[in-house]
Amino acid sequence: MTASDLKSPEPFSVPAGRCAKGRIRPPASKSLTHRYLNLALLSGQPLRVERPLVAEDTNLFLAALETCGFGVERSSQEVRLTPGNEPVQGGEIYCGNAGTMYRFLVATLCALPGTWRLDGTPRLRERPVGPLIVSLRKLGAEIRCLGEEGYGPLEIVGGSLRGGHTTVDAGESSQYLSALLQAAQRAKRPVEIEVTSLTSAPYLDLTLDAIEIFGGRVELLPGSVYRVIPGTLGVSQVIVDGDDSAASYGAAAAALTGGLVQLEGLNRSSKQGDRKFLELLEQMGAAVTWDPSGQPGVVEIRGEKLAAIESDLSAIPDQVPTLAALAPFAHGTTRIENVPHLRIKECDRLAAMARELGRLGVPVVELPDGLVIEGIWADGVATDLEPVEVATYDDHRIAMSLALVGLRRPGVSIADPQVVGKSYPDFWRDLRSLLSL
């Protein structure tokens, strides 16, 4: 069962009491797919993307490339991008609720000719881009907020990114800095970016690697200053690694149910920050083995009794809902800290997880920057709990994480299960496979 199979608003009832066993291949990395598509747009060169993520967010980015004049040819395992023969003089681009795409294009469109309008869902209009806009304007970019200052929709005059020196506060999102570093590759003269604060640093490493693959140049100077020398970008082919963020759900299912799950298609040397979630599972008591029986690119997770942990997840904020889903079943009190930026994601993820776990019967303390969750079901779950249909807040990670809770807590159903199509269209199929349904 895929997200596309779930057209109706019928909730998905999670079967409780089963042991997760089997082998699945998580989807390709959303973070890498976005970066490769963005750099292809900046390069203006043909590109073959092998094993890209095919999901709602990346389909929106491919539509944006078409608006910008690229030809897009898709097959089951690759996407071929071909720039058009005639320059495009602007257009309207719809980002849905794809925050990464949105922030990247705020900067990228400043470097491309034309006049552009950038917009998305009502929730996307609530997601801030003010610090990025301020930084771009210091480099000559002409950006007009058509509503509240610092928020979309935006009107962008392309080709206005001159260069020079700017500062950026990336404490809300590392995407601000990633967007600047990519767009600066097409500035009219060198760019220096002074970073005053930074969160989710592993995502910056992905950006720097992607820029290097495309032949770009970024130099780190003393004082957290990044220097970019604009030049020619381009590479003929890229291959997208498996998504460590998506892999966390199968891994967590094994840890939660005492199961044995193998995840294939992952790159052990990948710099994706969410790889660290496997380390958190080990700290909690699960067994994690890479390349079992000599199988490269496979990681095996064996579930054991779980112990609560305290963790600063500022570097891997997407894993907060996943860890929060495990917390009620871990002995002790789980404390998640230093993730205030979760409040500006697809939804306020801290509030959403606190509210829905509370509705399921879990004591949760919602902090300004985190959650404190009691392991009330570490020794078992009562069988007479009331059924609950949990809300997803139009957020894929809330839906997938609350589904994990339903593997142990009876009576959980997921409203709007199709929201997983944003990043993991085959989530329900893979979950059913692991549960032998």
PDB file of N, CA and C in Angstrom, residues 192-225:
ATOM      1  N   GLU A 192      31.492  36.417   0.212  1.00  0.00           N
ATOM      2  CA  GLU A 192      31.913  36.001   1.545  1.00  0.00           C
ATOM      3  C   GLU A 192      30.696  36.021   2.468  1.00  0.00           C
ATOM      4  N   ILE A 193      30.497  34.909   3.188  1.00  0.00           N
ATOM      5  CA  ILE A 193      29.329  34.749   4.060  1.00  0.00           C
ATOM      6  C   ILE A 193      29.819  34.511   5.476  1.00  0.00           C
ATOM      7  N   GLU A 194      29.555  35.448   6.352  1.00  0.00           N
ATOM      8  CA  GLU A 194      29.923  35.302   7.760  1.00  0.00           C
ATOM      9  C   GLU A 194      28.739  34.697   8.514  1.00  0.00           C
ATOM     10  N   VAL A 195      28.977  33.575   9.181  1.00  0.00           N
ATOM     11  CA  VAL A 195      27.912  32.834   9.848  1.00  0.00           C
ATOM     12  C   VAL A 195      27.933  33.161  11.339  1.00  0.00           C
ATOM     13  N   THR A 196      26.852  33.739  11.824  1.00  0.00           N
ATOM     14  CA  THR A 196      26.795  34.124  13.236  1.00  0.00           C
ATOM     15  C   THR A 196      26.274  33.003  14.129  1.00  0.00           C
ATOM     16  N   SER A 197      25.446  32.114  13.591  1.00  0.00           N
ATOM     17  CA  SER A 197      25.001  30.928  14.326  1.00  0.00           C
ATOM     18  C   SER A 197      24.530  29.899  13.313  1.00  0.00           C
ATOM     19  N   LEU A 198      24.547  28.615  13.748  1.00  0.00           N
ATOM     20  CA  LEU A 198      24.225  27.530  12.823  1.00  0.00           C
ATOM     21  C   LEU A 198      23.614  26.372  13.592  1.00  0.00           C
ATOM     22  N   THR A 199      22.530  25.823  13.058  1.00  0.00           N
ATOM     23  CA  THR A 199      21.941  24.606  13.600  1.00  0.00           C
ATOM     24  C   THR A 199      21.915  23.543  12.513  1.00  0.00           C
ATOM     25  N   SER A 200      21.711  22.294  12.922  1.00  0.00           N
ATOM     26  CA  SER A 200      21.624  21.167  11.977  1.00  0.00           C
ATOM     27  C   SER A 200      22.831  21.127  11.045  1.00  0.00           C
ATOM     28  N   ALA A 201      24.028  21.205  11.636  1.00  0.00           N
ATOM     29  CA  ALA A 201      25.267  21.306  10.860  1.00  0.00           C
ATOM     30  C   ALA A 201      25.486  20.165   9.864  1.00  0.00           C
ATOM     31  N   PRO A 202      25.068  18.917  10.139  1.00  0.00           N
ATOM     32  CA  PRO A 202      25.311  17.857   9.141  1.00  0.00           C
ATOM     33  C   PRO A 202      24.704  18.150   7.772  1.00  0.00           C
ATOM     34  N   TYR A 203      23.603  18.903   7.733  1.00  0.00           N
ATOM     35  CA  TYR A 203      23.005  19.241   6.443  1.00  0.00           C
ATOM     36  C   TYR A 203      23.908  20.171   5.641  1.00  0.00           C
ATOM     37  N   LEU A 204      24.688  20.986   6.337  1.00  0.00           N
ATOM     38  CA  LEU A 204      25.660  21.830   5.651  1.00  0.00           C
ATOM     39  C   LEU A 204      26.741  20.973   4.996  1.00  0.00           C
ATOM     40  N   ASP A 205      27.169  19.910   5.675  1.00  0.00           N
ATOM     41  CA  ASP A 205      28.160  19.006   5.087  1.00  0.00           C
ATOM     42  C   ASP A 205      27.639  18.387   3.791  1.00  0.00           C
ATOM     43  N   LEU A 206      26.352  18.027   3.769  1.00  0.00           N
ATOM     44  CA  LEU A 206      25.765  17.505   2.537  1.00  0.00           C
ATOM     45  C   LEU A 206      25.834  18.525   1.416  1.00  0.00           C
ATOM     46  N   THR A 207      25.557  19.786   1.759  1.00  0.00           N
ATOM     47  CA  THR A 207      25.596  20.855   0.758  1.00  0.00           C
ATOM     48  C   THR A 207      27.000  21.034   0.200  1.00  0.00           C
ATOM     49  N   LEU A 208      27.981  21.066   1.076  1.00  0.00           N
ATOM     50  CA  LEU A 208      29.364  21.260   0.631  1.00  0.00           C
ATOM     51  C   LEU A 208      29.819  20.111  -0.259  1.00  0.00           C
ATOM     52  N   ASP A 209      29.440  18.891   0.087  1.00  0.00           N
ATOM     53  CA  ASP A 209      29.778  17.741  -0.752  1.00  0.00           C
ATOM     54  C   ASP A 209      29.117  17.848  -2.117  1.00  0.00           C
ATOM     55  N   ALA A 210      27.840  18.240  -2.131  1.00  0.00           N
ATOM     56  CA  ALA A 210      27.120  18.358  -3.399  1.00  0.00           C
ATOM     57  C   ALA A 210      27.748  19.426  -4.292  1.00  0.00           C
ATOM     58  N   ILE A 211      28.105  20.557  -3.708  1.00  0.00           N
ATOM     59  CA  ILE A 211      28.751  21.624  -4.484  1.00  0.00           C
ATOM     60  C   ILE A 211      30.064  21.133  -5.079  1.00  0.00           C
ATOM     61  N   GLU A 212      30.817  20.373  -4.293  1.00  0.00           N
ATOM     62  CA  GLU A 212      32.094  19.840  -4.787  1.00  0.00           C
ATOM     63  C   GLU A 212      31.871  18.876  -5.947  1.00  0.00           C
ATOM     64  N   ILE A 213      30.848  18.039  -5.838  1.00  0.00           N
ATOM     65  CA  ILE A 213      30.532  17.110  -6.922  1.00  0.00           C
ATOM     66  C   ILE A 213      30.260  17.865  -8.223  1.00  0.00           C
ATOM     67  N   PHE A 214      29.611  19.020  -8.121  1.00  0.00           N
ATOM     68  CA  PHE A 214      29.281  19.819  -9.301  1.00  0.00           C
ATOM     69  C   PHE A 214      30.423  20.728  -9.738  1.00  0.00           C
ATOM     70  N   GLY A 215      31.565  20.632  -9.076  1.00  0.00           N
ATOM     71  CA  GLY A 215      32.730  21.412  -9.484  1.00  0.00           C
ATOM     72  C   GLY A 215      32.784  22.801  -8.899  1.00  0.00           C
ATOM     73  N   GLY A 216      31.947  23.093  -7.913  1.00  0.00           N
ATOM     74  CA  GLY A 216      31.958  24.410  -7.279  1.00  0.00           C
ATOM     75  C   GLY A 216      33.063  24.546  -6.250  1.00  0.00           C
ATOM     76  N   ARG A 217      33.255  25.785  -5.790  1.00  0.00           N
ATOM     77  CA  ARG A 217      34.339  26.066  -4.841  1.00  0.00           C
ATOM     78  C   ARG A 217      33.796  26.811  -3.639  1.00  0.00           C
ATOM     79  N   VAL A 218      34.110  26.286  -2.442  1.00  0.00           N
ATOM     80  CA  VAL A 218      33.792  26.957  -1.184  1.00  0.00           C
ATOM     81  C   VAL A 218      35.012  26.837  -0.288  1.00  0.00           C
ATOM     82  N   GLU A 219      35.441  27.967   0.248  1.00  0.00           N
ATOM     83  CA  GLU A 219      36.605  27.991   1.132  1.00  0.00           C
ATOM     84  C   GLU A 219      36.169  28.486   2.505  1.00  0.00           C
ATOM     85  N   LEU A 220      36.565  27.782   3.560  1.00  0.00           N
ATOM     86  CA  LEU A 220      36.260  28.204   4.923  1.00  0.00           C
ATOM     87  C   LEU A 220      37.420  29.042   5.460  1.00  0.00           C
ATOM     88  N   LEU A 221      37.123  30.302   5.791  1.00  0.00           N
ATOM     89  CA  LEU A 221      38.108  31.222   6.322  1.00  0.00           C
ATOM     90  C   LEU A 221      37.983  31.306   7.836  1.00  0.00           C
ATOM     91  N   PRO A 222      38.974  31.862   8.525  1.00  0.00           N
ATOM     92  CA  PRO A 222      38.854  32.044   9.974  1.00  0.00           C
ATOM     93  C   PRO A 222      37.631  32.900  10.316  1.00  0.00           C
ATOM     94  N   GLY A 223      37.049  32.627  11.491  1.00  0.00           N
ATOM     95  CA  GLY A 223      35.909  33.415  11.931  1.00  0.00           C
ATOM     96  C   GLY A 223      34.588  32.964  11.357  1.00  0.00           C
ATOM     97  N   SER A 224      34.489  31.678  10.975  1.00  0.00           N
ATOM     98  CA  SER A 224      33.247  31.120  10.409  1.00  0.00           C
ATOM     99  C   SER A 224      32.780  31.918   9.195  1.00  0.00           C
ATOM    100  N   VAL A 225      33.715  32.209   8.306  1.00  0.00           N
ATOM    101  CA  VAL A 225      33.415  32.906   7.057  1.00  0.00           C
ATOM    102  C   VAL A 225      33.627  31.936   5.892  1.00  0.00           C
TER     103      VAL A 225
END
